PDB file of C-alpha atoms in Angstrom:
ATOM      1  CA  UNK A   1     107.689 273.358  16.200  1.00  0.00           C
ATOM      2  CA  UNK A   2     105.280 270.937  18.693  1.00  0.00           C
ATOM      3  CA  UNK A   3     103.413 268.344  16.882  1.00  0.00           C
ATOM      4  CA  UNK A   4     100.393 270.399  16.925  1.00  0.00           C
ATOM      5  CA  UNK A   5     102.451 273.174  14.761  1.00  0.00           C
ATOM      6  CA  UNK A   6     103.794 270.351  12.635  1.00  0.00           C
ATOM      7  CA  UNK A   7     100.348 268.582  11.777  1.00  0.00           C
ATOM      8  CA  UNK A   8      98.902 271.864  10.684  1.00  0.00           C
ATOM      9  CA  UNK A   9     101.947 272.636   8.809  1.00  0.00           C
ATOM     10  CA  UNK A  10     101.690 269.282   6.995  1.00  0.00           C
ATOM     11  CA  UNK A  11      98.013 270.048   6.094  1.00  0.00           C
ATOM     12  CA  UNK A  12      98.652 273.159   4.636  1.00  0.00           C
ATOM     13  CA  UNK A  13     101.267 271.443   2.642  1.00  0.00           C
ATOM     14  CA  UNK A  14     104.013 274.133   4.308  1.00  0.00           C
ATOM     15  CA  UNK A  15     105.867 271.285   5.828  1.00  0.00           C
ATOM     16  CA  UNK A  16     106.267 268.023   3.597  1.00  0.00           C
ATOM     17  CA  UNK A  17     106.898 264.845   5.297  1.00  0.00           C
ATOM     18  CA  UNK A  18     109.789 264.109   2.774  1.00  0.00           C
ATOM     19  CA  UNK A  19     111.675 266.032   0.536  1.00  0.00           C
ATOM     20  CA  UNK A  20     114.562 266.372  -2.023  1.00  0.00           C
ATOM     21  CA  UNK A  21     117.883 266.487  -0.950  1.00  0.00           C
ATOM     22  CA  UNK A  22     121.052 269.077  -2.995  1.00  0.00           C
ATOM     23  CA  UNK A  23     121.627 265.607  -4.473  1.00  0.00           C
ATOM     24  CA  UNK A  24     117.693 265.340  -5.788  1.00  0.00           C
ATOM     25  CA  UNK A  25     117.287 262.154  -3.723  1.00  0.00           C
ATOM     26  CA  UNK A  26     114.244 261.731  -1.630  1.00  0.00           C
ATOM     27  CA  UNK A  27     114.580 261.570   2.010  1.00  0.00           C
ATOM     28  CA  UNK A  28     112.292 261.517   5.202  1.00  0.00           C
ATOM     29  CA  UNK A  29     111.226 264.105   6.889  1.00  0.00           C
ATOM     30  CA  UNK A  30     112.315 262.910  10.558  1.00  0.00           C
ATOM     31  CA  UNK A  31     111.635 266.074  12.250  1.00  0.00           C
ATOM     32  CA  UNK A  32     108.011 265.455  10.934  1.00  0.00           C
ATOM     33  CA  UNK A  33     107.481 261.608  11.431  1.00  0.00           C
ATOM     34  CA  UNK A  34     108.026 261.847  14.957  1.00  0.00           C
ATOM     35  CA  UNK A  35     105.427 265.178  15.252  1.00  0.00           C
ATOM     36  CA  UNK A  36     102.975 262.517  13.985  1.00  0.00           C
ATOM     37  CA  UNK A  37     103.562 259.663  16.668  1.00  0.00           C
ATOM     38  CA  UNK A  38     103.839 262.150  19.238  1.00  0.00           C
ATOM     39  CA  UNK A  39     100.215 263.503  18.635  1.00  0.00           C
ATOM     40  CA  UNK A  40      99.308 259.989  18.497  1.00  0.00           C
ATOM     41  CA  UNK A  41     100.955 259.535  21.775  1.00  0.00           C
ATOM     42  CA  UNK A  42      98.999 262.721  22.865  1.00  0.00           C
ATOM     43  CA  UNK A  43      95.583 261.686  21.859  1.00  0.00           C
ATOM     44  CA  UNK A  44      92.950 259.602  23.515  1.00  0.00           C
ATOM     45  CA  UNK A  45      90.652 257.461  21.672  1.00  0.00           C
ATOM     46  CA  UNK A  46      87.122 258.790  21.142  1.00  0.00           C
ATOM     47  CA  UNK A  47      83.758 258.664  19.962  1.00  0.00           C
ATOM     48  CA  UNK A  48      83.064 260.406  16.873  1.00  0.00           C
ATOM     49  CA  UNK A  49      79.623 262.058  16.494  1.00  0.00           C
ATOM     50  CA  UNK A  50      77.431 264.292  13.748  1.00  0.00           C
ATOM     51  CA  UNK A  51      79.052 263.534  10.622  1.00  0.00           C
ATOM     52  CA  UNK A  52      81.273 260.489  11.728  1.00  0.00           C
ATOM     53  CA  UNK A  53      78.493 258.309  14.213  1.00  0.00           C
ATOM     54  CA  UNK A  54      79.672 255.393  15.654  1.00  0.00           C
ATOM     55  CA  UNK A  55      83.488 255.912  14.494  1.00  0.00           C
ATOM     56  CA  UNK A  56      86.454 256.219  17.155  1.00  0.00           C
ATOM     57  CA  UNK A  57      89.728 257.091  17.128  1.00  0.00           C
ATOM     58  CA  UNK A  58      91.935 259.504  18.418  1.00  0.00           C
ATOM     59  CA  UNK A  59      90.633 262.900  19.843  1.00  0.00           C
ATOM     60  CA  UNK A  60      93.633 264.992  18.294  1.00  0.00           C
ATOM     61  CA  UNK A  61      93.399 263.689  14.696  1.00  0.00           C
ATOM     62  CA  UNK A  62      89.780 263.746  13.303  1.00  0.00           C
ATOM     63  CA  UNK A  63      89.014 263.337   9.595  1.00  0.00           C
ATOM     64  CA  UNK A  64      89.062 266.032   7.774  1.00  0.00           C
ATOM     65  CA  UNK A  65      86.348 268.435   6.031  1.00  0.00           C
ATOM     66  CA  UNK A  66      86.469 270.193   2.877  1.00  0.00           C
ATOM     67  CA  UNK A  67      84.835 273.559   2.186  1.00  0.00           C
ATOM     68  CA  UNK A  68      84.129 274.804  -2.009  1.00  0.00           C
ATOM     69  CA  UNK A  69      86.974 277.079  -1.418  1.00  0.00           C
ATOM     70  CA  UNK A  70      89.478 274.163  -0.728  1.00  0.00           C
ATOM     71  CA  UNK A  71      88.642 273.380  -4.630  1.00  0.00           C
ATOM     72  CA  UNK A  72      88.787 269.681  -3.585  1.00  0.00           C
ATOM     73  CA  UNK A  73      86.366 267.238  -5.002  1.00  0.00           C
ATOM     74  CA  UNK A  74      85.048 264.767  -2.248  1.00  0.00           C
ATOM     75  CA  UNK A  75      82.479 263.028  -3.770  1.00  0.00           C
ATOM     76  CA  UNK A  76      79.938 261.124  -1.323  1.00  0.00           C
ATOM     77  CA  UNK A  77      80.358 257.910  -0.525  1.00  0.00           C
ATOM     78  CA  UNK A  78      82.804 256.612   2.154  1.00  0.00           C
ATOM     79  CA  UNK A  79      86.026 258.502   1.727  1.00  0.00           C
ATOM     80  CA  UNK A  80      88.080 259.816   4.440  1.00  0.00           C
ATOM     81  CA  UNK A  81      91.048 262.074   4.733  1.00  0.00           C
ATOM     82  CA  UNK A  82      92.286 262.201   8.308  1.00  0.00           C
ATOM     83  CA  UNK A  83      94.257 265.306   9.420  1.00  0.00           C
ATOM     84  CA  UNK A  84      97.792 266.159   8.809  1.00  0.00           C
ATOM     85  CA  UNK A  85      97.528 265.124   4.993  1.00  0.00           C
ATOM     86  CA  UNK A  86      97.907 267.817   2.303  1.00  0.00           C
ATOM     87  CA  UNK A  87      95.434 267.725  -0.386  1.00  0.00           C
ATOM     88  CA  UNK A  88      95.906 270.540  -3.022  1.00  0.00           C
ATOM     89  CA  UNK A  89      93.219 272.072  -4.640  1.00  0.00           C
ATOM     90  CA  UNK A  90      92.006 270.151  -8.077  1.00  0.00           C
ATOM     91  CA  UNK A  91      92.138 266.796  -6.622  1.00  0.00           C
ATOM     92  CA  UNK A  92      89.283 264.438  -6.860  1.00  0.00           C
ATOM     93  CA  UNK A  93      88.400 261.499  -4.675  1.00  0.00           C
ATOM     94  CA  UNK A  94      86.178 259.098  -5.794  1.00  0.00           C
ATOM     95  CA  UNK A  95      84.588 257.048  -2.875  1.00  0.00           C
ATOM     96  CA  UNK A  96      85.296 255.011  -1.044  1.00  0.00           C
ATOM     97  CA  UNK A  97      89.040 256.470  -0.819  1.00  0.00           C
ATOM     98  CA  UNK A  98      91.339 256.953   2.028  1.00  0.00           C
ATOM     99  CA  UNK A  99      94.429 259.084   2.632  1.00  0.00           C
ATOM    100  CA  UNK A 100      96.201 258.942   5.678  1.00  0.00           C
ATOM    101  CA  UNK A 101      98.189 261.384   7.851  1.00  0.00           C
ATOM    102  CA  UNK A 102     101.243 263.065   7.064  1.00  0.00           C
ATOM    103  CA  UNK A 103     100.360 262.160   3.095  1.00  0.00           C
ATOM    104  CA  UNK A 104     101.197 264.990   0.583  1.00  0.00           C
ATOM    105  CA  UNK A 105      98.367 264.971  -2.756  1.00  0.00           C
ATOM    106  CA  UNK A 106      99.616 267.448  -5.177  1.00  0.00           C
ATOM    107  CA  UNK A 107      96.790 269.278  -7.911  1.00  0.00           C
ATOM    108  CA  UNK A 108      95.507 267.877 -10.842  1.00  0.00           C
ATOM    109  CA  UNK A 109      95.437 264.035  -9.308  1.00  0.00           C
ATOM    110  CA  UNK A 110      92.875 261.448  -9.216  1.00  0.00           C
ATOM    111  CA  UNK A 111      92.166 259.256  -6.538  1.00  0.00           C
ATOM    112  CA  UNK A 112      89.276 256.769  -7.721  1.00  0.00           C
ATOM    113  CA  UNK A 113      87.514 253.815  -5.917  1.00  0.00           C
ATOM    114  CA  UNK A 114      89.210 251.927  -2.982  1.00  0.00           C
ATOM    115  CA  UNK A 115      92.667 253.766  -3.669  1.00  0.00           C
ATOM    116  CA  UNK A 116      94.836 254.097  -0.420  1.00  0.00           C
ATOM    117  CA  UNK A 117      97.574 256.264   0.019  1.00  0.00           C
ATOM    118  CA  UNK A 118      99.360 255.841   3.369  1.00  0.00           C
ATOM    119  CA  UNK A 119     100.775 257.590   5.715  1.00  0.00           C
ATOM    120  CA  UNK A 120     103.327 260.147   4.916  1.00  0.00           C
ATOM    121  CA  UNK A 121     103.084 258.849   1.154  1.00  0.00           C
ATOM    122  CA  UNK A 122     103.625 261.466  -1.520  1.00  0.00           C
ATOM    123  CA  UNK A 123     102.006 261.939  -4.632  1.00  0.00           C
ATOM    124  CA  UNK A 124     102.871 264.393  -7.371  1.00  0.00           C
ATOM    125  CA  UNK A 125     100.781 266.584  -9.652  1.00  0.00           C
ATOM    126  CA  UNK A 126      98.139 265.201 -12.270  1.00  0.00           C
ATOM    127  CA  UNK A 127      98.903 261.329 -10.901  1.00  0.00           C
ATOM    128  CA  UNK A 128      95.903 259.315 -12.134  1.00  0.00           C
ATOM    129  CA  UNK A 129      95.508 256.923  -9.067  1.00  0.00           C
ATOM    130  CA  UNK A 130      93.518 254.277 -10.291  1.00  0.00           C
ATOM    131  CA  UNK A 131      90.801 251.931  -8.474  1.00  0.00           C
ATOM    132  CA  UNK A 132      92.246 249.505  -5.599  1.00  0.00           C
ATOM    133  CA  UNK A 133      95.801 250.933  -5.786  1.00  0.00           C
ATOM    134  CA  UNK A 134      97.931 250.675  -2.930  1.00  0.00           C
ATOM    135  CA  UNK A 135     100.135 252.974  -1.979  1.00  0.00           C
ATOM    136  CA  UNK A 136     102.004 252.125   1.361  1.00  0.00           C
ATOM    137  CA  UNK A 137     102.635 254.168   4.423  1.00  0.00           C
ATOM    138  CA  UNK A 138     106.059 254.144   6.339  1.00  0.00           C
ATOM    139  CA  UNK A 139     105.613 255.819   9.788  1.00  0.00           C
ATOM    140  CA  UNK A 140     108.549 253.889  11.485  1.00  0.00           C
ATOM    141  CA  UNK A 141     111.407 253.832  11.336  1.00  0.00           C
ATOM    142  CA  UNK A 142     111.180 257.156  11.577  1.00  0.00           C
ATOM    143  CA  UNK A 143     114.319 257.620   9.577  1.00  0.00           C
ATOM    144  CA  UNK A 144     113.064 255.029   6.252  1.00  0.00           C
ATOM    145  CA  UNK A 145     111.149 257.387   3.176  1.00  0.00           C
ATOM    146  CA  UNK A 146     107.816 256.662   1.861  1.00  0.00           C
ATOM    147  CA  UNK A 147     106.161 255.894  -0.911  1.00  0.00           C
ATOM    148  CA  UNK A 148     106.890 258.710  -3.725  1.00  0.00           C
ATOM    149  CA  UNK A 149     105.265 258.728  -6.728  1.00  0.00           C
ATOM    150  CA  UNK A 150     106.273 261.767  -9.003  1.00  0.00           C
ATOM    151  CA  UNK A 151     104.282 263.770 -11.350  1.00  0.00           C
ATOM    152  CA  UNK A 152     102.392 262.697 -14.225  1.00  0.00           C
ATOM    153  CA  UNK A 153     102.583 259.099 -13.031  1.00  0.00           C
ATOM    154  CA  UNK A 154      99.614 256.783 -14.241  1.00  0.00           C
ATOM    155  CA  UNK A 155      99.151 253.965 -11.647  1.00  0.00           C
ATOM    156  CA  UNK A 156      96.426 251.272 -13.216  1.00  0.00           C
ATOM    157  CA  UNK A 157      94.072 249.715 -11.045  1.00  0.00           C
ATOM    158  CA  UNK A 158      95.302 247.014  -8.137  1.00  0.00           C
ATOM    159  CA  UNK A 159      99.058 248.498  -8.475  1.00  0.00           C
ATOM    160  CA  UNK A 160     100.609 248.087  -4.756  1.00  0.00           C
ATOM    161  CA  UNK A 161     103.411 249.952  -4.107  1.00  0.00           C
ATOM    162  CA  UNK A 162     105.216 249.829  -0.500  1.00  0.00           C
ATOM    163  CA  UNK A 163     108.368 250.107   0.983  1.00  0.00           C
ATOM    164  CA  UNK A 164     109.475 253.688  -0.256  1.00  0.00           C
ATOM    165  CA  UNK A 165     109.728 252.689  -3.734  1.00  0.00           C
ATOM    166  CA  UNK A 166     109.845 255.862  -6.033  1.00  0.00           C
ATOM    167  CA  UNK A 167     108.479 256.005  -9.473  1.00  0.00           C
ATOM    168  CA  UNK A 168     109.747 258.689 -11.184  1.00  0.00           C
ATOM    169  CA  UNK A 169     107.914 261.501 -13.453  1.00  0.00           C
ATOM    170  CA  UNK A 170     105.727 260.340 -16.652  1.00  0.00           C
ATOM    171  CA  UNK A 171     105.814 256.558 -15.407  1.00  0.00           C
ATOM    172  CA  UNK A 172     103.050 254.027 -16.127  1.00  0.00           C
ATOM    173  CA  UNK A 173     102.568 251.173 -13.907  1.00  0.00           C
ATOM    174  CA  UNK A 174      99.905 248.624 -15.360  1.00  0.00           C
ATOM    175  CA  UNK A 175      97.833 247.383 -13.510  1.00  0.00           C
ATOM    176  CA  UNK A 176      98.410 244.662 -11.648  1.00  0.00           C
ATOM    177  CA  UNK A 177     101.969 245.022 -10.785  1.00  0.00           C
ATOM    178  CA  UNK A 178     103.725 245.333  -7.301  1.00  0.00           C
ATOM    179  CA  UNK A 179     106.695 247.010  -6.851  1.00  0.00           C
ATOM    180  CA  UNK A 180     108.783 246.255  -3.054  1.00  0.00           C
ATOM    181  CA  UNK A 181     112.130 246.236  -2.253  1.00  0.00           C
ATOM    182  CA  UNK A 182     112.302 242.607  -2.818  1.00  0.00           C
ATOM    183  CA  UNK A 183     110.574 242.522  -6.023  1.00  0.00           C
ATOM    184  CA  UNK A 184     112.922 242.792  -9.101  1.00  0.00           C
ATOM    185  CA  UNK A 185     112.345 244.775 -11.881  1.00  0.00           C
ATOM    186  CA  UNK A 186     113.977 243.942 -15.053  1.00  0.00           C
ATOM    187  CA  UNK A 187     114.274 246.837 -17.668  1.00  0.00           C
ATOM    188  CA  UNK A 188     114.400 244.929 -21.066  1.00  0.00           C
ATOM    189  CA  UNK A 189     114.596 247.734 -22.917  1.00  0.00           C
ATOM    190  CA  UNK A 190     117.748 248.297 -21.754  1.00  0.00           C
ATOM    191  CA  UNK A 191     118.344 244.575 -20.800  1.00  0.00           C
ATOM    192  CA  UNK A 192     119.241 244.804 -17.410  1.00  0.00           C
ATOM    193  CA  UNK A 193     118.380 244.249 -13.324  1.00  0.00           C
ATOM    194  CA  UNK A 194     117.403 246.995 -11.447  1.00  0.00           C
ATOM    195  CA  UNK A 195     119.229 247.419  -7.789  1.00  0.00           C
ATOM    196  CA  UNK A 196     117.364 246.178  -4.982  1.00  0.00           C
ATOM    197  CA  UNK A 197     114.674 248.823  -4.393  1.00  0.00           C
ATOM    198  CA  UNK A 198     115.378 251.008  -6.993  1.00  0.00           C
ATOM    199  CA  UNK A 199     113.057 253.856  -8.222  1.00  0.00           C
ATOM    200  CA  UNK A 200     111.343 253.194 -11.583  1.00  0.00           C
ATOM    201  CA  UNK A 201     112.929 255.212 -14.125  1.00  0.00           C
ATOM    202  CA  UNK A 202     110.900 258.412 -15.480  1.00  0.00           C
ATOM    203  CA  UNK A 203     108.493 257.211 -18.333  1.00  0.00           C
ATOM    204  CA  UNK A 204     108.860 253.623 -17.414  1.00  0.00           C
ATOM    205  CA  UNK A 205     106.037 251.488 -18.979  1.00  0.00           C
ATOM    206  CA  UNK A 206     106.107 248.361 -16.188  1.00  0.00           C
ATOM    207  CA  UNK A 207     103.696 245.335 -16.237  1.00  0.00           C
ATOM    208  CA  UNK A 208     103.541 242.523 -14.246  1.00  0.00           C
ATOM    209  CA  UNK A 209     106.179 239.393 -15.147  1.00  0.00           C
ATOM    210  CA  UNK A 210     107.132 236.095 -13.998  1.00  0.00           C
ATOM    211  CA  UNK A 211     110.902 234.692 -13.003  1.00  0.00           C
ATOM    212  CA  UNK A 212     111.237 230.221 -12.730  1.00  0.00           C
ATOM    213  CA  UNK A 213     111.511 229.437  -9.354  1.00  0.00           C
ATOM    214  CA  UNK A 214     115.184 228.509  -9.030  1.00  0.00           C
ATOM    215  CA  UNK A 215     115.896 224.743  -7.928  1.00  0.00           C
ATOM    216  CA  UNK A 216     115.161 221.644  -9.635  1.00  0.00           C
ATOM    217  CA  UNK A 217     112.056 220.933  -7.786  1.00  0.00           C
ATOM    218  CA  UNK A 218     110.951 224.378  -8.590  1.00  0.00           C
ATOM    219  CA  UNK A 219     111.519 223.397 -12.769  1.00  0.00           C
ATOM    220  CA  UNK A 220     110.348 220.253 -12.193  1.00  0.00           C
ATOM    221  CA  UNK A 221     106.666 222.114 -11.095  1.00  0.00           C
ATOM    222  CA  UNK A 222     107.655 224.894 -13.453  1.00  0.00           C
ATOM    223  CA  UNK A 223     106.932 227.290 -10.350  1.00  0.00           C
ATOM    224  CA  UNK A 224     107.613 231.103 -11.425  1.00  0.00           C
ATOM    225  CA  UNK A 225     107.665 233.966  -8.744  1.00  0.00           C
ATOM    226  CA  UNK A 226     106.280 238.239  -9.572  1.00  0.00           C
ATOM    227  CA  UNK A 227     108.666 240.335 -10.909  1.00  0.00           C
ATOM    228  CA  UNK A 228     108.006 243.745 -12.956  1.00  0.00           C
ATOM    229  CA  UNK A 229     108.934 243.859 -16.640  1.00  0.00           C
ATOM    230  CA  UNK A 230     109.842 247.482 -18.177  1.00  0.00           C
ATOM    231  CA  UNK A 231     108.843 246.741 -21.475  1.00  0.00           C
ATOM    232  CA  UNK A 232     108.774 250.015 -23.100  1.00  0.00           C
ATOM    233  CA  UNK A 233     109.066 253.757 -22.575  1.00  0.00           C
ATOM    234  CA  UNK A 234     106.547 256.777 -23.082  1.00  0.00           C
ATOM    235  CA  UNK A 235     106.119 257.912 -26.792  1.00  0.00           C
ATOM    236  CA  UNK A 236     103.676 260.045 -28.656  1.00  0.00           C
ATOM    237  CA  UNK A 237     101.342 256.865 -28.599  1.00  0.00           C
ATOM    238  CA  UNK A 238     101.203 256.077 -25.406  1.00  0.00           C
ATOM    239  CA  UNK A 239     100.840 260.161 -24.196  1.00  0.00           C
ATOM    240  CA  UNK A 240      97.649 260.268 -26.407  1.00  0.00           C
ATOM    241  CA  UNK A 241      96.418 256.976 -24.813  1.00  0.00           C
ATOM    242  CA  UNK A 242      97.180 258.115 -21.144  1.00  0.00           C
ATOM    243  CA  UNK A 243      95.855 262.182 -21.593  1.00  0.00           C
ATOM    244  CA  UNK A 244      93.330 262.570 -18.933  1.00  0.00           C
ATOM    245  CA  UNK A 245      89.823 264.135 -19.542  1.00  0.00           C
ATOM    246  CA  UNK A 246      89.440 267.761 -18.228  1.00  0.00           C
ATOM    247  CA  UNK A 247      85.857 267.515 -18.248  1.00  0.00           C
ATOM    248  CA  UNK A 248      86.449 264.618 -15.299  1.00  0.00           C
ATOM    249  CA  UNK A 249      88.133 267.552 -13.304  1.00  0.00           C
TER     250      UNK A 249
END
């Protein structure tokens, strides 16, 4: 396919900018990535007019509009979805939101207030995204995944994710906590160290944490650096705390 093939395809959600592998590993899509920096390679920046005065960027990638058939709520207010990004029908976006090209939405999720989710990111079904999350893009290296965050994921407000961290099904991130490839995570339930950028177990309950600084000078201050804590895992309670209201959808 040419890039103009592949963006559509990645709108449509036919083509997914990462996928699972036979092993069930996440993986980039490189065949896709580079469709996207070619059509920005194609395009030429310009004015944008009627519904988008004053705005410019490139010609080939406008933001997109949403019809009643799409079954996507867009409510008013500043929110943007630029082209190539899948948004399935029964998602919400609460303004001001933005989602970025190549970025796969899946039904049933929220996006609320000043929630990003970057390029190529990929969100699963009935995700509650809340206000001011962060959910990075990775466009290059073409060959490094993004962000994934899996299905029934709750993500409370300020949460930054980058660096193709995965959080696995039924996870709840509090909010407040970053998660990065140089960030440990420390699963005291189990009382251990996660690898180096590994993906947050399925029904992981992770809040933010402090580590000392390490180095007399350090003590001496009693300096601490972020980490993220798992402190728990899903139950019955915390299902009936997390159930998200229909009549919202």
């Amino acid at each position: 396919m040419n890039w103009q093939q592949t963006i559509a395809a990645l709108e449509t959600g036919s083509v997914r900018s990462a996928y699972r592998d036979e092993t069930g590993n996440w993986q980039a899509n490189v065949d896709a990535k580079q469709a996207i920096l070619a059509a920005f390679k194609a395009g030429e920046n310009t004015e944008f007019n009627g519904v988008y005065p004053g705005f410019v960027d490139k010609d080939n990638l406008p933001p997109r509009q949403f019809k009643v058939e799409d079954k996507v709520r867009l409510v008013p207010g500043g929110s943007s979805v630029r082209r190539g990004a899948y948004v399935a029908p029964g998602v919400i976006i609460m303004p001001p939101a933005y989602i970025n090209i190549g970025a796969f939405v899946d039904s049933g999720t929220m996006v609320d207030s000043h929630a990003l989710i970057g390029s190529c990111a990929q969100v699963g079904k009935n995700v509650h995204v809340s206000a001011a999350v962060q959910i990075g893009g990775v466009l290059e290296p073409v060959g490094a995944k993004p962000v994934i965050i899996e299905d029934d994921v709750f993500l409370g407000a300020g949460v930054v994710i980058v660096e193709g961290i995965v959080v696995k099904k039924g996870a709840v991130i509090a909010p407040g906590v970053s998660l990065s490839a140089s960030v440990p995570v420390y699963d005291c339930v189990n009382q251990q160290m996660l690898e180096k950028g590994a993906a947050i177990p399925e029904r992981a309950v992770v809040v933010p944490g402090t580590r000392p600084v390490k180095g007399d000078w350090g003590n001496e201050l009693g300096l601490t650096m972020a980490c993220a804590l798992i402190v728990k895992y899903r139950d019955e309670k915390s299902d009936a705390s997390l159930t998200l209201e229909s009549v919202l959808r």
